[in-house]
Amino acid sequence: MDTKRFETEVIHKGYNALQHNGSLSPPIFQTSTFVFDTAETGASRFAGEQEGYIYSRLSNPTVAMLEERIASMEKGEKGLAFGSGMAAVSAILLGLTKTGDHILCSEGVYGCTFGLLQLMEEKYHITHDFHSMNDEDSLRSAITDHTTVIYIESPINPTMKLVDIEMVARVAKEYSIPVVVDNTFSSPYLQRPLELGCDVVIHSATKYLCGHGDVIGGLAVGSNELMSHLAMTTQKDIGGIMSPFDAWLLLRGIKTLPVRMDRHCENAKKLAELLKEHPAVEKILFPGDLEFPQYELANKQMKNAGGLISFQIKGDKAAAQSFMNSLQMIKIAVSLGDAETLIQHPATMTHAVVPEENRKQMGITDQLLRLSVGLEAWEDIWSDLEQALNRI
Ligand code: 4LM
């Protein structure tokens, strides 16, 4: 099949119903292992001389469909599926580094990615620095002789700061350093880092790609050469792979990604405007806000501003918590990208593992809340937010 538009590929890419008894929905190959017709077939599959499945930790037909679909969505050559976003992040970072190497990282990252960077430093002497990556010259000066990976989130969880992905990729090329982008907050519908010159894209597929809050999964996309190498090393040997059933749920969720994202974005835009005007709100952090310091950059590299709004309420941590407790429909929960609107308190939840000093540097205050705008009627989301804000 020739390449079709994004909205079409998310539904069709990597699956031919007529090869599966006409089943419109792809089969779940719920099997751990695959039978060889002869001992010689088994030997040649292990030797890599013959195509075919061996064992589901190495590869599985349902999972392979998902890997093909995400590769096409991110405009990359090869996708890999993992048992969680963190399994993807760790397989990629451990695969690209060795003892003595240095990772240059955006000014903030998800709390567990921060934890992983610390672990790699403490246990394997793979060091890291956080950097704003605001301009080319300071980025160049932060690259050391040992830098082997540049790792970025954009937008950054939960401060929504952006990194100019095309600029970072261009500078990194001068030094032949691969750039890895965690694209979880945007999804490939809104932002495609490989098209901007990066080398690897990672997703917590748990979020927008799944969209229904019922899967923990991770995906990564890059060149055939690099991804095949990682498949046979940190994916196969550490073994953080995805189950066929989760891959099936993700294939199902991904079909509606574009329509869901349009609604998330529309709802978020309306709510951001209302939140900004409310007297109990100190400030909003939303790339679609005209006063957002990187509004131009958001327009340059994202199709739309996304469905996440972070905001600071007036008062202290207790005020933030009491506001959350006053919500009636909106759920207090970590994670994001689901049909349900979710709210969380990064300082005590997703980024609680980050020491206070680092949290301050990243801009995570005790009054900061992160709202994952769901697919409900925006009027209902707003009336819940408004009644809780009015009680502060
Ligand atoms: C959360 N986030 O923020 P798994 N990369 C990014 C993420 O936000 C996350 C992961 C990776 C949240 C989870 C509780 C930018 C997770 C890790 O949870 O391992 O699929 O993804 O609320």
XYZ file of C-alpha atoms and ligand atoms in Angstrom:
414
model
C 0.000 0.000 0.000
C 1.373 3.428 -0.909
C 1.750 6.023 1.807
C -1.493 7.738 2.759
C -2.277 10.675 5.012
C -1.636 10.453 8.765
C -5.343 10.042 9.607
C -5.523 7.069 7.212
C -2.252 5.414 8.207
C -3.259 5.321 11.893
C -6.120 3.038 10.860
C -4.605 0.873 8.127
C -0.804 0.789 8.263
C 0.732 -2.620 8.878
C -2.443 -4.712 8.659
C -4.072 -6.574 5.786
C -7.348 -8.187 6.894
C -7.356 -10.558 3.921
C -4.202 -12.210 5.256
C -6.100 -12.959 8.489
C -9.353 -14.630 7.403
C -10.880 -11.228 6.683
C -10.881 -10.249 10.350
C -11.407 -6.462 10.380
C -9.820 -6.241 13.803
C -6.276 -7.630 13.931
C -5.786 -10.941 15.735
C -4.082 -11.084 19.121
C -1.275 -13.604 18.818
C -1.393 -14.512 22.490
C 1.525 -16.912 22.411
C 4.878 -17.045 24.128
C 6.649 -19.172 21.534
C 6.443 -20.243 17.878
C 6.683 -23.791 16.546
C 9.373 -24.629 13.972
C 8.577 -27.255 11.338
C 12.074 -28.725 11.656
C 15.161 -28.397 13.847
C 16.964 -26.835 10.881
C 14.301 -24.111 10.546
C 14.780 -23.281 14.235
C 18.545 -23.166 13.793
C 18.384 -20.895 10.765
C 15.917 -18.520 12.458
C 18.248 -18.245 15.453
C 21.168 -17.682 13.096
C 19.227 -14.842 11.469
C 19.339 -16.605 8.091
C 15.604 -17.089 7.827
C 12.747 -14.676 8.555
C 10.112 -15.816 11.009
C 9.009 -15.678 14.602
C 10.914 -17.467 17.385
C 9.729 -16.310 20.808
C 7.539 -13.374 21.820
C 10.267 -11.579 23.776
C 12.071 -11.206 20.444
C 9.068 -10.472 18.283
C 5.343 -11.149 18.006
C 2.978 -10.543 15.051
C 0.499 -8.323 16.954
C 3.323 -6.311 18.487
C 5.027 -6.084 15.071
C 1.870 -4.511 13.594
C 1.993 -1.823 16.255
C 5.722 -1.277 15.659
C 5.080 -0.766 11.950
C 2.217 1.603 12.668
C 4.137 3.852 15.052
C 7.127 3.936 12.670
C 4.870 5.208 9.904
C 3.245 7.769 12.228
C 6.612 9.170 13.315
C 8.011 8.975 9.739
C 10.809 6.700 10.896
C 12.146 3.418 9.592
C 11.611 1.058 12.489
C 9.553 1.001 15.688
C 10.055 -0.981 18.885
C 7.452 -1.687 21.554
C 8.171 -1.890 25.285
C 6.277 -2.795 28.440
C 6.214 0.834 29.630
C 7.423 4.262 28.657
C 10.239 3.865 31.188
C 11.242 0.515 29.649
C 11.585 2.376 26.340
C 13.551 5.273 27.897
C 15.914 2.929 29.750
C 16.463 0.605 26.770
C 17.338 3.562 24.529
C 19.557 5.392 27.046
C 21.401 2.267 28.183
C 21.758 1.201 24.554
C 23.360 4.494 23.519
C 25.770 4.905 26.436
C 28.603 3.204 28.291
C 30.528 3.990 31.469
C 32.212 7.392 31.254
C 29.721 8.858 28.798
C 27.716 12.021 29.359
C 24.057 12.744 28.588
C 22.970 16.316 27.956
C 19.355 16.677 28.985
C 16.637 19.309 28.652
C 15.957 21.539 31.662
C 13.381 19.135 33.013
C 12.125 15.626 32.438
C 9.503 13.257 33.843
C 10.351 12.287 37.454
C 11.248 8.665 36.703
C 13.479 9.695 33.798
C 15.230 11.964 36.304
C 15.514 8.930 38.602
C 16.937 6.799 35.793
C 19.576 9.444 34.980
C 20.589 9.484 38.639
C 20.757 5.698 38.749
C 22.917 5.593 35.615
C 25.252 8.152 37.157
C 25.511 6.425 40.537
C 25.822 2.864 39.293
C 27.485 3.160 35.881
C 29.235 6.568 35.979
C 27.225 7.806 33.030
C 26.916 11.478 33.942
C 24.334 14.035 32.896
C 23.677 17.761 32.918
C 20.439 19.655 32.544
C 20.474 22.552 30.129
C 17.893 25.086 28.925
C 19.011 24.580 25.283
C 17.741 28.095 24.677
C 20.429 29.119 22.235
C 22.933 27.479 19.938
C 26.104 28.843 21.497
C 25.293 27.860 25.043
C 24.211 24.437 23.782
C 27.567 24.025 22.014
C 29.408 24.999 25.176
C 27.466 22.428 27.232
C 28.508 19.556 24.951
C 31.581 17.779 26.314
C 34.004 15.320 24.716
C 32.055 12.584 26.496
C 28.567 13.611 25.428
C 27.056 10.707 23.532
C 23.343 11.511 23.765
C 21.224 14.644 23.824
C 17.922 13.836 25.487
C 14.932 16.141 25.399
C 11.300 16.377 26.308
C 9.279 19.058 24.543
C 6.937 20.185 25.984
C 8.675 19.358 29.251
C 6.654 17.558 31.894
C 5.076 19.437 33.758
C 6.397 22.955 33.158
C 5.448 22.937 29.458
C 8.749 24.613 28.502
C 9.687 23.886 24.893
C 12.995 23.018 23.293
C 13.696 24.111 19.708
C 13.995 20.573 18.355
C 15.240 21.513 14.888
C 17.968 23.751 16.368
C 19.151 21.071 18.804
C 19.225 18.459 16.022
C 21.244 20.792 13.774
C 23.841 21.537 16.473
C 24.041 17.862 17.503
C 24.799 16.893 13.897
C 27.963 19.013 13.995
C 29.194 16.693 16.749
C 27.557 13.470 15.426
C 25.635 13.106 18.691
C 22.262 11.362 18.471
C 19.248 13.326 19.705
C 16.520 11.421 21.521
C 13.136 13.111 21.975
C 10.419 12.006 24.366
C 7.353 13.009 22.340
C 4.764 11.814 24.854
C 3.142 15.200 25.487
C 2.516 15.971 21.803
C 1.968 12.586 20.180
C 3.062 12.193 16.542
C -0.164 13.907 15.469
C 1.070 17.249 16.809
C 4.867 16.965 16.521
C 7.287 14.741 14.614
C 10.865 15.106 15.887
C 12.397 12.772 13.284
C 11.213 15.133 10.544
C 12.999 17.917 12.455
C 16.303 16.010 12.271
C 16.343 13.960 15.487
C 17.424 10.338 15.691
C 15.096 8.569 18.098
C 11.569 9.318 19.279
C 10.191 7.798 22.452
C 6.620 7.606 23.723
C 4.955 6.643 26.897
C 2.226 4.938 24.848
C 0.278 4.817 28.101
C -0.832 8.377 27.360
C -2.347 9.878 24.178
C -1.492 6.914 21.957
C -3.589 4.609 24.127
C -6.062 7.321 25.074
C -8.246 5.159 27.285
C -6.221 4.724 30.475
C -6.039 0.941 30.213
C -2.488 0.189 29.038
C 1.050 0.824 30.292
C 3.323 0.774 27.255
C 6.295 2.380 25.552
C 7.309 2.885 21.928
C 10.464 4.042 20.216
C 11.205 4.844 16.564
C 14.451 5.447 14.712
C 16.620 4.186 11.880
C 16.574 0.536 10.861
C 20.206 0.173 11.822
C 19.938 1.644 15.321
C 16.590 0.102 16.209
C 17.658 -3.354 14.977
C 20.742 -3.085 17.148
C 18.679 -2.050 20.194
C 16.139 -4.815 19.477
C 18.884 -7.419 19.748
C 20.562 -5.875 22.812
C 18.791 -3.736 25.408
C 15.310 -4.764 24.283
C 15.911 -8.523 23.990
C 18.360 -8.946 26.837
C 16.845 -6.623 29.425
C 13.485 -7.835 28.190
C 11.057 -5.003 28.943
C 8.755 -5.974 26.101
C 5.052 -5.313 25.447
C 2.375 -7.998 25.628
C 0.335 -8.872 22.508
C -2.875 -7.826 24.246
C -1.497 -4.390 25.134
C -0.267 -3.996 21.545
C -3.803 -4.804 20.358
C -5.327 -2.235 22.714
C -2.840 0.334 21.448
C -3.610 -0.458 17.791
C -7.244 0.147 18.684
C -6.608 3.383 20.569
C -4.306 4.802 17.895
C -7.051 4.643 15.240
C -8.803 7.571 16.924
C -5.689 9.554 17.905
C -6.249 12.408 15.397
C -9.916 12.955 16.327
C -9.168 12.670 20.030
C -6.225 15.060 19.828
C -8.301 17.664 17.966
C -10.850 17.574 20.787
C -8.196 17.597 23.543
C -6.629 20.661 21.898
C -9.925 22.497 21.378
C -11.016 21.873 24.972
C -7.620 22.875 26.370
C -7.602 26.158 24.432
C -11.012 27.154 25.814
C -10.132 26.139 29.369
C -6.741 27.871 29.274
C -8.431 31.166 28.386
C -10.895 30.791 31.251
C -8.294 29.669 33.800
C -6.074 32.599 32.906
C -8.822 35.073 33.727
C -9.797 33.529 37.055
C -8.663 35.608 40.062
C -7.524 32.508 42.005
C -5.079 31.545 39.230
C -1.630 33.089 39.450
C -0.422 31.995 36.039
C -0.989 29.418 33.344
C 1.675 27.488 31.434
C 0.163 26.557 28.095
C 1.925 26.686 24.694
C -1.282 27.896 23.019
C -1.473 31.013 25.223
C -0.529 34.150 23.273
C 1.596 35.274 26.228
C 3.412 31.949 26.559
C 7.107 32.905 26.232
C 7.671 30.291 23.518
C 4.395 30.767 21.657
C 6.244 31.285 18.351
C 8.273 28.119 18.828
C 5.113 26.164 19.616
C 3.631 27.371 16.329
C 6.814 26.454 14.497
C 7.158 22.876 15.674
C 3.720 21.777 16.847
C 0.529 21.438 14.810
C -1.479 22.514 17.858
C -0.810 23.322 21.521
C -1.905 19.980 23.004
C -4.216 19.010 25.803
C -2.119 19.746 28.873
C -2.335 22.922 30.906
C -0.192 23.539 33.934
C -1.184 26.397 36.210
C -0.219 27.936 39.506
C -2.923 28.831 41.887
C -2.600 31.658 44.380
C -1.614 30.418 47.810
C 0.472 27.521 49.001
C 0.643 23.733 48.791
C -2.335 23.375 51.141
C -4.406 25.652 48.878
C -3.438 23.558 45.845
C -4.418 20.359 47.618
C -7.680 21.737 48.947
C -8.559 22.968 45.429
C -7.965 19.430 44.117
C -10.099 17.964 46.867
C -12.968 20.283 45.929
C -13.174 18.919 42.381
C -16.160 16.727 41.741
C -15.932 15.316 38.193
C -12.245 15.832 37.457
C -10.200 12.925 38.748
C -7.142 13.315 40.966
C -4.687 11.004 39.204
C -1.296 10.974 37.552
C -0.968 10.008 33.877
C -2.451 12.006 31.022
C -4.047 11.810 27.611
C -7.148 9.928 28.681
C -10.821 10.608 27.922
C -11.277 11.641 31.562
C -9.881 14.985 32.711
C -7.128 14.301 35.246
C -5.345 16.606 37.658
C -2.168 16.006 39.604
C 0.227 17.885 41.890
C 3.705 17.405 40.373
C 5.680 18.452 43.483
C 4.177 15.601 45.530
C 3.316 13.167 42.732
C 5.058 12.767 39.321
C 8.114 14.770 40.405
C 8.187 13.898 44.109
C 11.412 11.924 43.550
C 13.138 15.036 42.235
C 14.960 16.824 45.099
C 13.409 20.173 46.011
C 16.398 22.139 44.747
C 16.142 20.519 41.291
C 12.385 20.995 41.280
C 12.888 24.710 41.926
C 15.403 24.910 39.050
C 12.916 23.210 36.761
C 10.132 25.595 37.844
C 8.022 23.057 39.729
C 6.533 24.982 42.632
C 4.203 23.733 45.370
C 1.307 25.690 43.827
C 1.758 24.113 40.397
C -0.958 21.791 39.139
C -1.072 19.853 35.897
C -4.394 19.378 34.163
C -4.763 16.731 31.481
C -7.807 18.013 29.649
C -10.109 15.181 28.703
C -12.757 14.689 26.066
C -15.770 15.719 28.116
C -17.804 18.829 27.170
C -15.501 21.746 28.011
C -18.397 23.523 29.727
C -18.643 20.687 32.265
C -14.901 20.641 32.865
C -14.965 24.394 33.393
C -17.878 24.384 35.809
C -16.012 21.850 37.950
C -12.790 23.883 37.848
C -14.653 27.132 38.507
C -16.588 25.899 41.538
C -13.362 24.544 43.073
C -11.399 27.740 42.275
C -14.161 29.842 43.830
C -13.647 28.038 47.120
C -9.956 28.916 47.453
C 2.815 11.364 34.337
N 4.345 10.139 32.971
O 3.428 12.388 33.965
P 5.264 5.026 31.643
N 7.901 10.051 29.518
C 7.051 11.034 29.885
C 6.077 10.766 30.834
O 5.243 11.744 31.183
C 6.010 9.478 31.424
C 6.916 8.501 30.999
C 7.846 8.827 30.043
C 3.408 10.053 33.991
C 3.140 8.876 34.608
C 2.563 8.728 35.946
C 7.166 12.393 29.287
C 5.039 9.188 32.464
C 6.900 7.099 31.573
O 4.475 5.450 32.812
O 6.429 4.173 32.005
O 4.446 4.440 30.525
O 5.895 6.373 30.996
O 1.739 11.428 34.927
